[in-house]
Coordinates of C-alpha atoms and ligand atoms in Angstrom, one line a residue:
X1 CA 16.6 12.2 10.6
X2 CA 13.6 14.4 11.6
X3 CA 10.8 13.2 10.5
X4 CA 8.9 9.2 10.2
X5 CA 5.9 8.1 8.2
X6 CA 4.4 6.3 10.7
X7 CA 2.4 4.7 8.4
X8 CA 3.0 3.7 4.7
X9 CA 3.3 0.8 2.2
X10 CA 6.7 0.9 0.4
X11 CA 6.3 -2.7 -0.3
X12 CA 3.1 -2.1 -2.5
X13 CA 3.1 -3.6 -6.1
X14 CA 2.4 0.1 -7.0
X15 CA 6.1 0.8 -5.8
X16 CA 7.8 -1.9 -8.1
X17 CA 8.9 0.1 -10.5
X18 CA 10.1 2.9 -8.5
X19 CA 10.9 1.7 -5.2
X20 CA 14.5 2.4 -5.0
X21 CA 14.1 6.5 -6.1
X22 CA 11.1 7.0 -3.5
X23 CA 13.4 5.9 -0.3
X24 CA 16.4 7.7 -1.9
X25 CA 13.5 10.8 -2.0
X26 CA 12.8 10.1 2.1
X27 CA 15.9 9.6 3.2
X28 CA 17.2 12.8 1.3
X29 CA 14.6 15.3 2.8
X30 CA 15.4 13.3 6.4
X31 CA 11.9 11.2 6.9
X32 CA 12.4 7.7 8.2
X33 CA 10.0 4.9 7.2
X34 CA 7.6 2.7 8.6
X35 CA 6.0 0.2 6.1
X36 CA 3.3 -1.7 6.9
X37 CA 2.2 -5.4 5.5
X38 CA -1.1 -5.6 5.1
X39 CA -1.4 -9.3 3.0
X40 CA 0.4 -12.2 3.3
X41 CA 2.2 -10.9 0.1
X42 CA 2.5 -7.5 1.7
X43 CA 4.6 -8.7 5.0
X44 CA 6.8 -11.1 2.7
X45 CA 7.7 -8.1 0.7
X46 CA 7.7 -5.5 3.5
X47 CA 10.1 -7.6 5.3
X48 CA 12.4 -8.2 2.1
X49 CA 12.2 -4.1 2.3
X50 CA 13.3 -4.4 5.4
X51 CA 16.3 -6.0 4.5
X52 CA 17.1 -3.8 1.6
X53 CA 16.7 -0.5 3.1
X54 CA 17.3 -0.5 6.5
X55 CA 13.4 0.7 7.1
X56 CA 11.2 -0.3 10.0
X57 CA 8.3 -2.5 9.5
X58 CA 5.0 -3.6 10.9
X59 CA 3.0 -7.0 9.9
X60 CA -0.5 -7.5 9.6
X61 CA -3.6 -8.1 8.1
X62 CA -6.4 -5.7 6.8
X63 CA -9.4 -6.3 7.4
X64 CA -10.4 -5.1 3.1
X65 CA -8.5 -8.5 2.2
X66 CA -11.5 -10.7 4.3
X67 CA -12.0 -12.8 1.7
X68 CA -9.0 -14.4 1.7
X69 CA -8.6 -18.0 3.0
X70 CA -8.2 -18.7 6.8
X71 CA -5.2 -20.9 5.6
X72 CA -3.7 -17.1 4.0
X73 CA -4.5 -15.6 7.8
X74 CA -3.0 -18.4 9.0
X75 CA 0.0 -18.0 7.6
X76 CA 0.5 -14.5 7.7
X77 CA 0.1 -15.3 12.2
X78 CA 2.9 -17.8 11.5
X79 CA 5.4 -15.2 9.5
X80 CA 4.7 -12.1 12.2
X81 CA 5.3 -14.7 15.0
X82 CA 8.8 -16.1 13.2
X83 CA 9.5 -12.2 12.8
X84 CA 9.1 -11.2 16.2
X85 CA 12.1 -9.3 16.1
X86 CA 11.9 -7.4 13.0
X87 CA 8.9 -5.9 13.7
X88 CA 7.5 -2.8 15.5
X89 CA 4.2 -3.4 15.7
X90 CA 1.2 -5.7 14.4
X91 CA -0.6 -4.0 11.6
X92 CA -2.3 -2.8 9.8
X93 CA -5.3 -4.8 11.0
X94 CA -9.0 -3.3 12.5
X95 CA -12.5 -3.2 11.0
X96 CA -13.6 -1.2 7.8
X97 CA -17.6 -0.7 7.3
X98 CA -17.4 -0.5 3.6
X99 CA -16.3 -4.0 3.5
X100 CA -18.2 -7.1 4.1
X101 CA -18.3 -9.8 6.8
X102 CA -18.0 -7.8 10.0
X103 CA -18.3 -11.2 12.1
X104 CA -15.1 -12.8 10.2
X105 CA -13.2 -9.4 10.4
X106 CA -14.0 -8.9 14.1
X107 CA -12.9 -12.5 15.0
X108 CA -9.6 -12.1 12.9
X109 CA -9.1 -8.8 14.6
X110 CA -9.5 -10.3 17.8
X111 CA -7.2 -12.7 16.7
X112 CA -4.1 -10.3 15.7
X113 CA -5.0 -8.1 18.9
X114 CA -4.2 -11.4 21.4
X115 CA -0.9 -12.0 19.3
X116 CA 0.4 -8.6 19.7
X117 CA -0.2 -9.1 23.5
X118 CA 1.7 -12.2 23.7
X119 CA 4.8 -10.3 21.8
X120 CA 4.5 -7.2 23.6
X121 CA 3.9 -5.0 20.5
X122 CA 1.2 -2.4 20.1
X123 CA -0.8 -2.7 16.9
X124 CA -1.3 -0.1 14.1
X125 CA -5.3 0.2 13.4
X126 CA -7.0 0.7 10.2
X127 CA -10.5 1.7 11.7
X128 CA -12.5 3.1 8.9
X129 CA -16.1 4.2 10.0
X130 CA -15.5 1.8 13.0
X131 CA -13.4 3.8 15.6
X132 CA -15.5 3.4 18.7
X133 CA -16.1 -0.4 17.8
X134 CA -12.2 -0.7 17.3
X135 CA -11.4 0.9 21.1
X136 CA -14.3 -1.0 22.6
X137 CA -12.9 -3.8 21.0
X138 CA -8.8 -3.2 22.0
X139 CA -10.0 -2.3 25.6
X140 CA -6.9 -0.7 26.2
X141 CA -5.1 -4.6 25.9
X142 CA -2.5 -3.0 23.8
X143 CA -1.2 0.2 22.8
X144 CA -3.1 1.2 19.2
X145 CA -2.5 3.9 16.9
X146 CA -5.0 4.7 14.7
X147 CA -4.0 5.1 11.2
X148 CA -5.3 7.4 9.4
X149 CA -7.6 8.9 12.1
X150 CA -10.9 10.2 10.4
X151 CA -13.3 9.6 14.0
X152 CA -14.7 12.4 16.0
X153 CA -12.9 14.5 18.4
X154 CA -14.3 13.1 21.4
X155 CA -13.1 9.6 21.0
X156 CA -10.1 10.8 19.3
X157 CA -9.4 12.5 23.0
X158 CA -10.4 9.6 24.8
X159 CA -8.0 7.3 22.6
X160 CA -5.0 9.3 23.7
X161 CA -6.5 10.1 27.3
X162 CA -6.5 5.8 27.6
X163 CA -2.3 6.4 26.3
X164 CA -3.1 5.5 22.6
X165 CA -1.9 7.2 19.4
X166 CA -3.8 9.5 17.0
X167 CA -2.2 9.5 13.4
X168 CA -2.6 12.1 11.0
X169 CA -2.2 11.3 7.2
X170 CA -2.2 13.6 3.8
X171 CA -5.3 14.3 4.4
X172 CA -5.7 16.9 6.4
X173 CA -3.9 19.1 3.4
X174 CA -7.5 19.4 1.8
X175 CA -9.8 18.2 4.8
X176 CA -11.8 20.5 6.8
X177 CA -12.8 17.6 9.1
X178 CA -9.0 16.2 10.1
X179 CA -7.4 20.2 10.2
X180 CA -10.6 20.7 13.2
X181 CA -9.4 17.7 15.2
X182 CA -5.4 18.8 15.5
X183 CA -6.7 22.4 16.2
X184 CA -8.7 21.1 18.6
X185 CA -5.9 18.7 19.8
X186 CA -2.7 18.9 21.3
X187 CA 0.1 17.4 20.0
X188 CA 0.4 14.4 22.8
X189 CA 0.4 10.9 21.2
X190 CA -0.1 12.8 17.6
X191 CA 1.4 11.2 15.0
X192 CA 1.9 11.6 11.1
X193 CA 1.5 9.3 7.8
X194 CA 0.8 9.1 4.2
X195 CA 0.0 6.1 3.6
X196 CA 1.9 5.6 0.5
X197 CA 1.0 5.1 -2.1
X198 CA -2.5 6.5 -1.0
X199 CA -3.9 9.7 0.3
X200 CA -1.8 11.4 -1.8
X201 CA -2.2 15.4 -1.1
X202 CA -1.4 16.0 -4.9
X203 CA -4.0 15.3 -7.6
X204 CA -2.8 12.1 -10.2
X205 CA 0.1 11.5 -8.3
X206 CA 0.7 8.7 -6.1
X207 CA 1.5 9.6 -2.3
X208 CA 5.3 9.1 -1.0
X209 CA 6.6 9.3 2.3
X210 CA 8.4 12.6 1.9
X211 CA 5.0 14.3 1.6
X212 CA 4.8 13.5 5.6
X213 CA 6.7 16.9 5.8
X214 CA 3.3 18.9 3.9
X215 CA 1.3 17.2 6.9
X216 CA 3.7 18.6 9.5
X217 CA 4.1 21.9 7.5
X218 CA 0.0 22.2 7.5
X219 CA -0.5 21.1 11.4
X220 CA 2.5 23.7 11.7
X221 CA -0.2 26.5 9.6
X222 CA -2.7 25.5 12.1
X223 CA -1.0 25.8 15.2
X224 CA 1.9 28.7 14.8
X225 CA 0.2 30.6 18.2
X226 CA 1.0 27.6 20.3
X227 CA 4.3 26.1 18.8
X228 CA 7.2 26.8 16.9
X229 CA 7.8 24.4 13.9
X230 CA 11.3 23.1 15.3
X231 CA 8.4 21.8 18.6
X232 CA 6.1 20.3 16.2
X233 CA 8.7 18.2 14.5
X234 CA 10.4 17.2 17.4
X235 CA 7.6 16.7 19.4
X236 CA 5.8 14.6 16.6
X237 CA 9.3 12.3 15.9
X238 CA 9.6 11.5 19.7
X239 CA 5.7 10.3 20.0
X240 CA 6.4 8.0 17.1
X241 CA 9.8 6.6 19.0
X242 CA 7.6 6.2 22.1
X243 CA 4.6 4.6 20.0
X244 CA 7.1 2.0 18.6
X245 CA 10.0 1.6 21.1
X246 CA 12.6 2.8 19.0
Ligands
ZN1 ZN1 -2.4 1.7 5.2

């Protein structure tokens, strides 16, 4: 394999139906998965994924689902705790300003942050309009990636100055603002996602991991005076081993 999805959600209901072809379409074009639970729903499924295809997996807790019981939150601590072991990371969990509650989804944050210190995993962020509040809040306690990375380019340097991870999603095939932070980036602690079955980079479709190769293909058409594509992707796949420990 060559490639990983650092971040996507194979075990989304929008996969149901098709599940089966789109890993058959990532393993085929050599791209390696990382699905991440993001309900209590979510990590039961992503870890029956697990199972099933041989994919990696990360549990967590997003912060858009804040609503949902403490009992649900509660649970969800429970099942990545029993699944220590299957897991790479805690996540995705963070802080997103369009959604409400920013005391409740600080404190659960907090929360998920102390647990992935007690197991010794870094945590995959979903940080949406909150980036600086999300590093302030991590305080370098444990190793983040941010998913989807959509800050500025000054924390986004800091972040990876402090040993964290950047990821890159499907975005930056149509987005001025993402293609200006990897020029202005280089490729240490860069990593790249779709976020399946979001972000998509193809209008009406839904996104699939094996489009992670048009986000290395366009960091590639950004960067060709400083590295060869062969760099890029190996390069990019070895910061993703390092981020996870695999
Ligand atoms: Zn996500």
């Amino acid at each position: 394999m060559r490639y990983i999805d650092a971040h996507c959600h194979i075990e989304d209901k929008a996969f149901n139906k098709n599940r089966d072809e789109i890993v058959k379409n990532a393993k085929e074009n050599g791209v390696e998965i990382v699905t991440s639970g993001a309900s209590l729903g979510g990590c039961r499924r992503a870890l029956e994924c697990k199972k099933k295809y041989n994919i990696y997996i990360t549990l967590g807790f997003h912060p858009s689902n804040v609503r949902s019981d403490d009992k649900v939150v509660d649970e969800a601590y429970k099942l990545i705790e029993e699944n220590e072991k299957e897991i790479l990371a805690v996540g995705e969990i963070g802080l997103d300003i369009r959604v409400e509650n920013k005391e409740k989804q600080e404190e659960r944050f907090r929360r998920f942050i102390n647990l992935a210190e007690e197991l010794n995993k870094p945590i995959v962020i979903h940080a949406k309009g909150m980036e600086r509040e999300c590093f302030d809040i991590v305080n370098n306690k444990v190793i983040s990636m941010y998913h989807c990375y959509s800050g500025d380019l000054d924390l986004a340097k800091e972040i990876i100055n402090n040993g964290h991870y950047i990821s890159i999603s499907t975005l930056i095939c149509f987005s001025e603002h993402h293609q200006n932070l990897v020029k202005n980036l280089n490729l240490e602690n860069i990593v790249v996602e779709t976020d399946s079955p979001y972000l998509s980079p193809i209008k009406g479709e839904k996104n699939e991991p094996k489009n992670v190769i048009k986000v290395i293909d366009k960091i590639w058409e950004l960067k060709k005076d400083e590295y060869s594509k062969e760099e890029i992707i190996k390069i990019i796949y070895e910061n993703t081993k390092r981020l996870y420990g695999i």
